[in-house]
């Protein structure tokens, strides 16, 4: 029996990771969340019906939360965080506080025997400001220097908290002689990712007949990675010994499109055919972002298998059902 802890498991990535791992009856899963953003919906309730899955409601900014979990987990996936543009712009201190405290408390517990190996979820945002101010190769490999913009910019809160998390995990684990791995997820998408994301937002507005369809950041290029592929990489990173102590980009450089092109792909799934009205970015000055995933291919055997067309079709089918139920 393998004991696995997933923090932030009611959220998007955590839920899909837990669903995949729950299929193996030799995995004993403990799913922790405080449900500030994660959802106690029917999908999560269905996941909890597996006899090898237990949910714990806990606020990981409290050190006692970890003590109450017990210790001796074989695998610890730390996905809990405050994320999302509106949180980052409106509550930057909460972003810094929750993401900072939760990783520090986790590390204090982990180093004392809480778990054997730790996976930390970081982000493509770690590159955002270096890309903005300095010439970086795009697709971007993991070993480039990392910079922030001025500290007063609320957008620094999320990138800064994740860079801090990478530092804390790296040095806590090296000094304790414990295996860890860091993943920088790039624009992961799929069913049940919430509604604060460009794909469900564009789809909902197109479905409800907005005309013209307003598309912000239409000229920005992003590489979208389907959730099933991100879960493949996540599990491989945990299970591959050669990944210990390393940082990996997780994304799909073959699925890079402009947001305007993405909108046109989404429009192939609706009957209404509105005009597309391109608008400038509201908060995001980063024109192009794409991961170099050659290291993940080499070490983890990571092969993103889902094309953007296939992933969008699955995602939109899920959202279509939920949006029509809500009417
Ligand atoms: N989805 C992506 O494309 C993406 C990209 C880059 C990085 N990431 C990282 O991957 C991780 C998972 O992302 P996601 O998209 O699933 O986010 P999410 O918001 O869907 O999930 C995060 C979960 O953490 C929980 N949480 C927040 N504060 C908590 C606390 N104090 N105690 C306990 N639980 C708490 C939330 O309720 C939520 O369920 C995050 O760390 C995020 O930074 C995701």
Short mmCIF file of C-alpha atoms and ligand atoms in Angstrom, two decimals:
data_model
loop_
_atom_site.label_atom_id
_atom_site.label_comp_id
_atom_site.label_asym_id
_atom_site.label_seq_id
_atom_site.Cartn_x
_atom_site.Cartn_y
_atom_site.Cartn_z
CA UNK A 1 0.00 0.00 0.00
CA UNK A 2 1.38 3.40 -1.00
CA UNK A 3 0.29 6.40 1.12
CA UNK A 4 -0.16 9.55 -0.97
CA UNK A 5 -1.00 13.08 0.20
CA UNK A 6 -2.35 15.68 -2.26
CA UNK A 7 -2.81 19.25 -1.04
CA UNK A 8 -5.25 21.44 -2.97
CA UNK A 9 -6.91 18.24 -4.14
CA UNK A 10 -10.36 19.79 -4.60
CA UNK A 11 -8.89 22.19 -7.16
CA UNK A 12 -8.37 21.64 -10.86
CA UNK A 13 -5.03 19.81 -11.13
CA UNK A 14 -5.38 18.11 -7.74
CA UNK A 15 -8.78 16.63 -8.58
CA UNK A 16 -7.58 15.16 -11.88
CA UNK A 17 -4.38 13.84 -10.31
CA UNK A 18 -6.33 12.24 -7.46
CA UNK A 19 -8.85 10.73 -9.89
CA UNK A 20 -6.06 9.08 -11.86
CA UNK A 21 -4.20 7.81 -8.77
CA UNK A 22 -7.40 6.53 -7.13
CA UNK A 23 -7.84 3.92 -9.87
CA UNK A 24 -4.94 1.91 -8.43
CA UNK A 25 -6.32 0.22 -5.31
CA UNK A 26 -2.82 -0.07 -3.84
CA UNK A 27 -2.73 3.74 -3.52
CA UNK A 28 -4.14 5.12 -0.27
CA UNK A 29 -5.01 8.77 -0.96
CA UNK A 30 -5.43 11.60 1.53
CA UNK A 31 -6.87 14.72 -0.14
CA UNK A 32 -6.50 18.01 1.72
CA UNK A 33 -8.21 21.28 0.89
CA UNK A 34 -9.91 24.17 2.66
CA UNK A 35 -12.29 24.59 -0.30
CA UNK A 36 -11.65 28.34 -0.66
CA UNK A 37 -11.42 27.77 -4.39
CA UNK A 38 -11.71 24.02 -4.82
CA UNK A 39 -15.19 22.65 -5.22
CA UNK A 40 -17.23 20.14 -3.23
CA UNK A 41 -19.22 19.29 -6.37
CA UNK A 42 -20.61 16.02 -7.70
CA UNK A 43 -17.27 15.19 -9.38
CA UNK A 44 -15.44 15.50 -6.07
CA UNK A 45 -18.17 13.55 -4.25
CA UNK A 46 -17.82 10.75 -6.81
CA UNK A 47 -14.07 10.66 -6.26
CA UNK A 48 -14.62 10.31 -2.52
CA UNK A 49 -16.69 7.17 -3.09
CA UNK A 50 -13.49 5.23 -3.81
CA UNK A 51 -12.66 3.24 -0.68
CA UNK A 52 -8.97 4.24 -0.97
CA UNK A 53 -9.72 8.01 -0.87
CA UNK A 54 -10.13 10.16 2.24
CA UNK A 55 -10.77 13.91 2.27
CA UNK A 56 -9.57 16.24 5.01
CA UNK A 57 -10.78 19.83 5.31
CA UNK A 58 -7.87 21.88 6.63
CA UNK A 59 -6.30 25.30 6.27
CA UNK A 60 -2.64 24.71 5.46
CA UNK A 61 -1.61 28.14 6.69
CA UNK A 62 -2.02 26.56 10.17
CA UNK A 63 0.93 24.35 11.22
CA UNK A 64 -1.47 22.15 13.22
CA UNK A 65 -3.12 21.08 9.94
CA UNK A 66 -0.03 19.07 9.01
CA UNK A 67 0.43 17.56 12.45
CA UNK A 68 -3.15 16.27 12.30
CA UNK A 69 -2.44 14.49 9.01
CA UNK A 70 0.06 12.17 10.66
CA UNK A 71 3.34 11.30 8.97
CA UNK A 72 5.07 8.66 6.88
CA UNK A 73 3.46 9.47 3.50
CA UNK A 74 5.34 7.93 0.58
CA UNK A 75 4.44 10.69 -1.87
CA UNK A 76 3.42 14.31 -1.15
CA UNK A 77 2.04 16.47 -3.98
CA UNK A 78 1.80 20.12 -2.89
CA UNK A 79 -0.72 21.81 -5.17
CA UNK A 80 -2.60 24.05 -2.70
CA UNK A 81 -2.21 27.73 -3.51
CA UNK A 82 -4.14 30.91 -4.11
CA UNK A 83 -4.04 31.46 -7.86
CA UNK A 84 -6.04 33.35 -10.53
CA UNK A 85 -5.84 36.82 -12.02
CA UNK A 86 -8.59 38.34 -9.86
CA UNK A 87 -7.04 37.03 -6.62
CA UNK A 88 -3.62 38.22 -7.70
CA UNK A 89 -4.83 41.70 -8.64
CA UNK A 90 -7.26 42.20 -5.73
CA UNK A 91 -5.71 40.19 -2.86
CA UNK A 92 -1.94 40.12 -3.46
CA UNK A 93 -1.15 39.86 0.26
CA UNK A 94 -3.37 36.77 0.61
CA UNK A 95 -1.53 35.23 -2.34
CA UNK A 96 1.87 35.83 -0.71
CA UNK A 97 0.64 34.81 2.75
CA UNK A 98 -1.18 31.59 1.85
CA UNK A 99 1.34 30.36 -0.72
CA UNK A 100 4.27 31.25 1.57
CA UNK A 101 2.93 29.94 4.88
CA UNK A 102 1.52 26.73 3.44
CA UNK A 103 4.83 25.73 1.86
CA UNK A 104 6.86 26.60 4.98
CA UNK A 105 4.57 24.63 7.31
CA UNK A 106 4.55 21.76 4.86
CA UNK A 107 8.34 21.72 4.76
CA UNK A 108 8.71 21.79 8.56
CA UNK A 109 6.39 18.76 8.73
CA UNK A 110 7.92 16.99 5.71
CA UNK A 111 11.49 17.31 7.00
CA UNK A 112 10.50 15.76 10.33
CA UNK A 113 9.19 12.61 8.61
CA UNK A 114 5.88 13.77 7.14
CA UNK A 115 6.72 12.24 3.79
CA UNK A 116 9.42 10.53 1.71
CA UNK A 117 9.33 12.52 -1.58
CA UNK A 118 7.80 15.96 -2.30
CA UNK A 119 6.50 17.43 -5.55
CA UNK A 120 6.03 21.21 -5.64
CA UNK A 121 3.80 22.87 -8.23
CA UNK A 122 5.33 26.04 -9.62
CA UNK A 123 4.39 28.00 -12.70
CA UNK A 124 5.34 29.46 -16.07
CA UNK A 125 4.83 32.83 -14.33
CA UNK A 126 8.30 32.26 -12.90
CA UNK A 127 9.64 33.27 -16.34
CA UNK A 128 7.17 36.04 -17.04
CA UNK A 129 9.17 39.06 -16.02
CA UNK A 130 12.54 37.81 -17.17
CA UNK A 131 10.90 37.26 -20.54
CA UNK A 132 9.48 40.77 -20.45
CA UNK A 133 12.69 42.59 -19.57
CA UNK A 134 15.48 40.42 -20.97
CA UNK A 135 15.93 38.37 -24.11
CA UNK A 136 15.08 34.79 -23.18
CA UNK A 137 14.80 31.91 -25.61
CA UNK A 138 11.18 30.98 -26.34
CA UNK A 139 10.34 28.07 -25.92
CA UNK A 140 12.10 28.64 -22.60
CA UNK A 141 14.22 25.98 -20.84
CA UNK A 142 14.28 25.58 -17.06
CA UNK A 143 17.83 26.82 -16.39
CA UNK A 144 17.39 30.52 -17.30
CA UNK A 145 17.77 33.22 -14.61
CA UNK A 146 14.55 34.35 -12.96
CA UNK A 147 13.48 37.99 -12.39
CA UNK A 148 10.48 39.84 -10.99
CA UNK A 149 9.09 43.24 -11.92
CA UNK A 150 8.76 45.94 -9.26
CA UNK A 151 7.45 44.59 -5.98
CA UNK A 152 4.48 47.00 -5.84
CA UNK A 153 2.96 45.43 -8.95
CA UNK A 154 0.33 43.00 -7.56
CA UNK A 155 1.20 40.50 -10.30
CA UNK A 156 4.54 40.02 -8.58
CA UNK A 157 2.69 38.40 -5.66
CA UNK A 158 1.93 35.13 -7.42
CA UNK A 159 5.21 34.77 -9.35
CA UNK A 160 7.14 35.86 -6.24
CA UNK A 161 5.31 33.38 -3.99
CA UNK A 162 6.05 30.52 -6.38
CA UNK A 163 9.72 31.48 -6.80
CA UNK A 164 9.91 31.66 -3.00
CA UNK A 165 8.27 28.21 -2.83
CA UNK A 166 10.87 26.80 -5.22
CA UNK A 167 13.65 28.25 -3.07
CA UNK A 168 12.14 26.96 0.16
CA UNK A 169 11.51 23.45 -1.21
CA UNK A 170 14.96 23.21 -2.81
CA UNK A 171 16.94 24.24 0.24
CA UNK A 172 14.75 22.53 2.84
CA UNK A 173 14.97 19.22 0.98
CA UNK A 174 18.67 19.44 0.09
CA UNK A 175 19.62 20.26 3.68
CA UNK A 176 17.46 17.39 4.97
CA UNK A 177 18.71 14.97 2.29
CA UNK A 178 15.17 14.32 1.02
CA UNK A 179 14.05 13.79 -2.60
CA UNK A 180 11.92 16.48 -4.25
CA UNK A 181 10.90 17.63 -7.70
CA UNK A 182 9.56 20.96 -8.97
CA UNK A 183 7.15 21.31 -11.89
CA UNK A 184 6.48 24.58 -13.70
CA UNK A 185 3.02 24.10 -15.22
CA UNK A 186 2.26 26.09 -18.37
CA UNK A 187 -1.38 26.94 -19.17
CA UNK A 188 -2.97 23.65 -18.18
CA UNK A 189 -6.62 23.40 -19.22
CA UNK A 190 -9.45 20.88 -19.18
CA UNK A 191 -12.80 20.03 -17.63
CA UNK A 192 -13.55 21.42 -14.16
CA UNK A 193 -10.92 24.17 -14.22
CA UNK A 194 -13.40 26.74 -12.91
CA UNK A 195 -14.84 29.66 -14.86
CA UNK A 196 -12.00 32.12 -14.35
CA UNK A 197 -10.12 30.95 -17.43
CA UNK A 198 -10.04 32.18 -21.01
CA UNK A 199 -11.50 28.96 -22.51
CA UNK A 200 -14.73 28.69 -20.47
CA UNK A 201 -15.13 32.47 -20.51
CA UNK A 202 -14.93 32.73 -24.31
CA UNK A 203 -17.11 29.65 -24.72
CA UNK A 204 -19.81 30.93 -22.36
CA UNK A 205 -19.94 34.33 -24.05
CA UNK A 206 -20.07 32.74 -27.50
CA UNK A 207 -22.76 30.26 -26.39
CA UNK A 208 -24.93 33.03 -24.98
CA UNK A 209 -24.68 35.01 -28.20
CA UNK A 210 -22.26 37.86 -27.42
CA UNK A 211 -21.70 39.69 -30.69
CA UNK A 212 -19.11 40.91 -31.31
CA UNK A 213 -17.17 38.40 -29.22
CA UNK A 214 -14.66 40.51 -27.29
CA UNK A 215 -11.24 38.80 -27.09
CA UNK A 216 -8.66 40.37 -24.78
CA UNK A 217 -4.94 39.80 -25.48
CA UNK A 218 -5.91 38.46 -28.92
CA UNK A 219 -2.32 38.71 -30.21
CA UNK A 220 -0.77 36.99 -27.17
CA UNK A 221 0.65 33.53 -27.79
CA UNK A 222 0.27 30.76 -25.22
CA UNK A 223 0.99 27.01 -25.31
CA UNK A 224 -1.96 25.09 -23.84
CA UNK A 225 -1.46 21.72 -22.16
CA UNK A 226 -4.37 19.33 -21.67
CA UNK A 227 -4.87 18.19 -18.08
CA UNK A 228 -4.45 14.46 -18.81
CA UNK A 229 -0.98 15.18 -20.21
CA UNK A 230 -0.09 17.35 -17.21
CA UNK A 231 -1.18 14.52 -14.90
CA UNK A 232 1.04 12.08 -16.84
CA UNK A 233 4.04 14.34 -16.28
CA UNK A 234 3.17 14.88 -12.62
CA UNK A 235 3.01 11.19 -11.81
CA UNK A 236 6.14 10.47 -13.85
CA UNK A 237 8.05 13.20 -11.98
CA UNK A 238 7.09 11.66 -8.65
CA UNK A 239 7.95 8.13 -9.73
CA UNK A 240 11.20 8.79 -11.62
CA UNK A 241 14.27 8.69 -9.41
CA UNK A 242 16.35 10.55 -12.01
CA UNK A 243 13.96 13.49 -11.55
CA UNK A 244 14.93 13.96 -7.90
CA UNK A 245 16.22 17.47 -7.16
CA UNK A 246 15.24 18.70 -10.65
CA UNK A 247 12.87 21.30 -12.09
CA UNK A 248 10.75 20.54 -15.17
CA UNK A 249 8.55 22.53 -17.49
CA UNK A 250 5.19 20.83 -17.96
CA UNK A 251 3.35 22.10 -21.00
CA UNK A 252 2.82 21.49 -24.67
CA UNK A 253 4.96 23.57 -27.03
CA UNK A 254 3.13 22.02 -30.01
CA UNK A 255 -0.15 23.57 -28.88
CA UNK A 256 0.93 27.23 -29.07
CA UNK A 257 -1.67 29.61 -30.50
CA UNK A 258 -2.67 33.25 -30.20
CA UNK A 259 -5.71 33.92 -28.02
CA UNK A 260 -7.45 35.18 -31.18
CA UNK A 261 -6.82 31.81 -32.87
CA UNK A 262 -8.04 30.05 -29.72
CA UNK A 263 -11.27 32.07 -29.88
CA UNK A 264 -11.80 31.00 -33.50
CA UNK A 265 -11.27 27.34 -32.51
CA UNK A 266 -13.83 27.73 -29.72
CA UNK A 267 -16.29 29.26 -32.18
CA UNK A 268 -16.24 26.01 -34.20
CA UNK A 269 -18.14 24.50 -31.23
CA UNK A 270 -21.05 26.96 -31.21
CA UNK A 271 -23.79 27.71 -33.72
CA UNK A 272 -23.62 31.48 -33.35
CA UNK A 273 -20.85 32.95 -35.47
CA UNK A 274 -20.13 36.39 -33.98
CA UNK A 275 -17.51 38.83 -35.19
CA UNK A 276 -14.30 38.67 -33.13
CA UNK A 277 -13.36 42.04 -31.59
CA UNK A 278 -9.71 42.09 -30.50
CA UNK A 279 -8.96 44.14 -27.38
CA UNK A 280 -5.62 44.78 -25.65
CA UNK A 281 -4.56 42.82 -22.58
CA UNK A 282 -6.09 43.96 -19.30
CA UNK A 283 -3.21 43.02 -16.98
CA UNK A 284 -0.75 40.89 -18.89
CA UNK A 285 2.14 42.44 -20.85
CA UNK A 286 3.76 39.08 -21.72
CA UNK A 287 3.25 38.61 -25.46
CA UNK A 288 4.55 35.09 -25.92
CA UNK A 289 5.13 32.19 -23.55
CA UNK A 290 6.00 28.62 -24.40
CA UNK A 291 7.86 25.88 -22.51
CA UNK A 292 10.89 24.00 -23.75
CA UNK A 293 9.93 20.51 -22.60
CA UNK A 294 12.97 18.65 -23.93
CA UNK A 295 14.19 17.93 -20.37
CA UNK A 296 10.82 16.45 -19.37
CA UNK A 297 10.80 14.38 -22.56
CA UNK A 298 14.30 13.07 -21.85
CA UNK A 299 14.07 12.38 -18.11
CA UNK A 300 10.36 11.70 -17.58
CA UNK A 301 9.48 10.28 -20.99
CA UNK A 302 6.84 13.03 -21.15
CA UNK A 303 4.96 13.07 -24.47
CA UNK A 304 1.95 15.38 -24.48
CA UNK A 305 -0.50 13.34 -26.53
CA UNK A 306 -3.59 15.56 -26.72
CA UNK A 307 -3.88 18.04 -29.56
CA UNK A 308 -5.47 21.40 -28.83
CA UNK A 309 -8.43 20.41 -31.02
CA UNK A 310 -9.01 17.19 -29.01
CA UNK A 311 -8.50 18.85 -25.65
CA UNK A 312 -10.80 21.74 -26.51
CA UNK A 313 -13.52 19.36 -27.67
CA UNK A 314 -13.40 17.46 -24.35
CA UNK A 315 -13.26 20.66 -22.31
CA UNK A 316 -16.09 22.34 -24.16
CA UNK A 317 -18.28 19.24 -23.93
CA UNK A 318 -17.87 19.35 -20.13
CA UNK A 319 -18.63 23.07 -19.91
CA UNK A 320 -21.57 22.84 -22.32
CA UNK A 321 -23.26 20.33 -20.00
CA UNK A 322 -22.59 22.42 -16.88
CA UNK A 323 -23.67 25.71 -18.48
CA UNK A 324 -26.90 24.23 -19.85
CA UNK A 325 -27.66 22.67 -16.43
CA UNK A 326 -27.22 26.11 -14.86
CA UNK A 327 -29.80 27.75 -17.18
N1 LIG B 1 -3.75 25.25 -13.73
C1 LIG B 1 -2.64 25.75 -14.30
O1 LIG B 1 -2.57 25.98 -15.51
C2 LIG B 1 -1.42 26.03 -13.45
C3 LIG B 1 -0.38 26.72 -14.06
C4 LIG B 1 0.74 27.00 -13.29
C5 LIG B 1 0.81 26.56 -11.98
N2 LIG B 1 -0.20 25.89 -11.41
C6 LIG B 1 -0.06 25.49 -10.00
O2 LIG B 1 -0.63 24.20 -9.81
C7 LIG B 1 -1.30 24.14 -8.54
C8 LIG B 1 -2.72 23.70 -8.77
O3 LIG B 1 -3.37 24.65 -9.62
P1 LIG B 1 -4.92 24.55 -9.92
O4 LIG B 1 -5.15 25.13 -11.27
O5 LIG B 1 -5.41 23.20 -9.62
O6 LIG B 1 -5.48 25.59 -8.83
P2 LIG B 1 -6.85 25.54 -8.01
O7 LIG B 1 -7.11 26.91 -7.48
O8 LIG B 1 -7.92 24.90 -8.82
O9 LIG B 1 -6.48 24.58 -6.80
C9 LIG B 1 -5.78 25.02 -5.66
C10 LIG B 1 -6.48 24.45 -4.45
O10 LIG B 1 -5.79 24.89 -3.26
C11 LIG B 1 -6.77 25.07 -2.26
N3 LIG B 1 -6.25 25.95 -1.20
C12 LIG B 1 -5.97 27.27 -1.30
N4 LIG B 1 -5.55 27.74 -0.11
C13 LIG B 1 -5.56 26.68 0.76
C14 LIG B 1 -5.25 26.54 2.14
N5 LIG B 1 -4.85 27.60 2.88
N6 LIG B 1 -5.39 25.33 2.70
C15 LIG B 1 -5.82 24.27 1.97
N7 LIG B 1 -6.13 24.35 0.66
C16 LIG B 1 -6.02 25.55 0.05
C17 LIG B 1 -7.95 25.67 -3.00
O11 LIG B 1 -9.19 25.55 -2.31
C18 LIG B 1 -7.93 24.89 -4.32
O12 LIG B 1 -8.77 23.76 -4.27
C19 LIG B 1 -1.18 25.52 -7.91
O13 LIG B 1 -0.16 25.52 -6.96
C20 LIG B 1 -0.82 26.43 -9.08
O14 LIG B 1 -0.01 27.51 -8.65
C21 LIG B 1 -1.34 25.62 -12.13
#
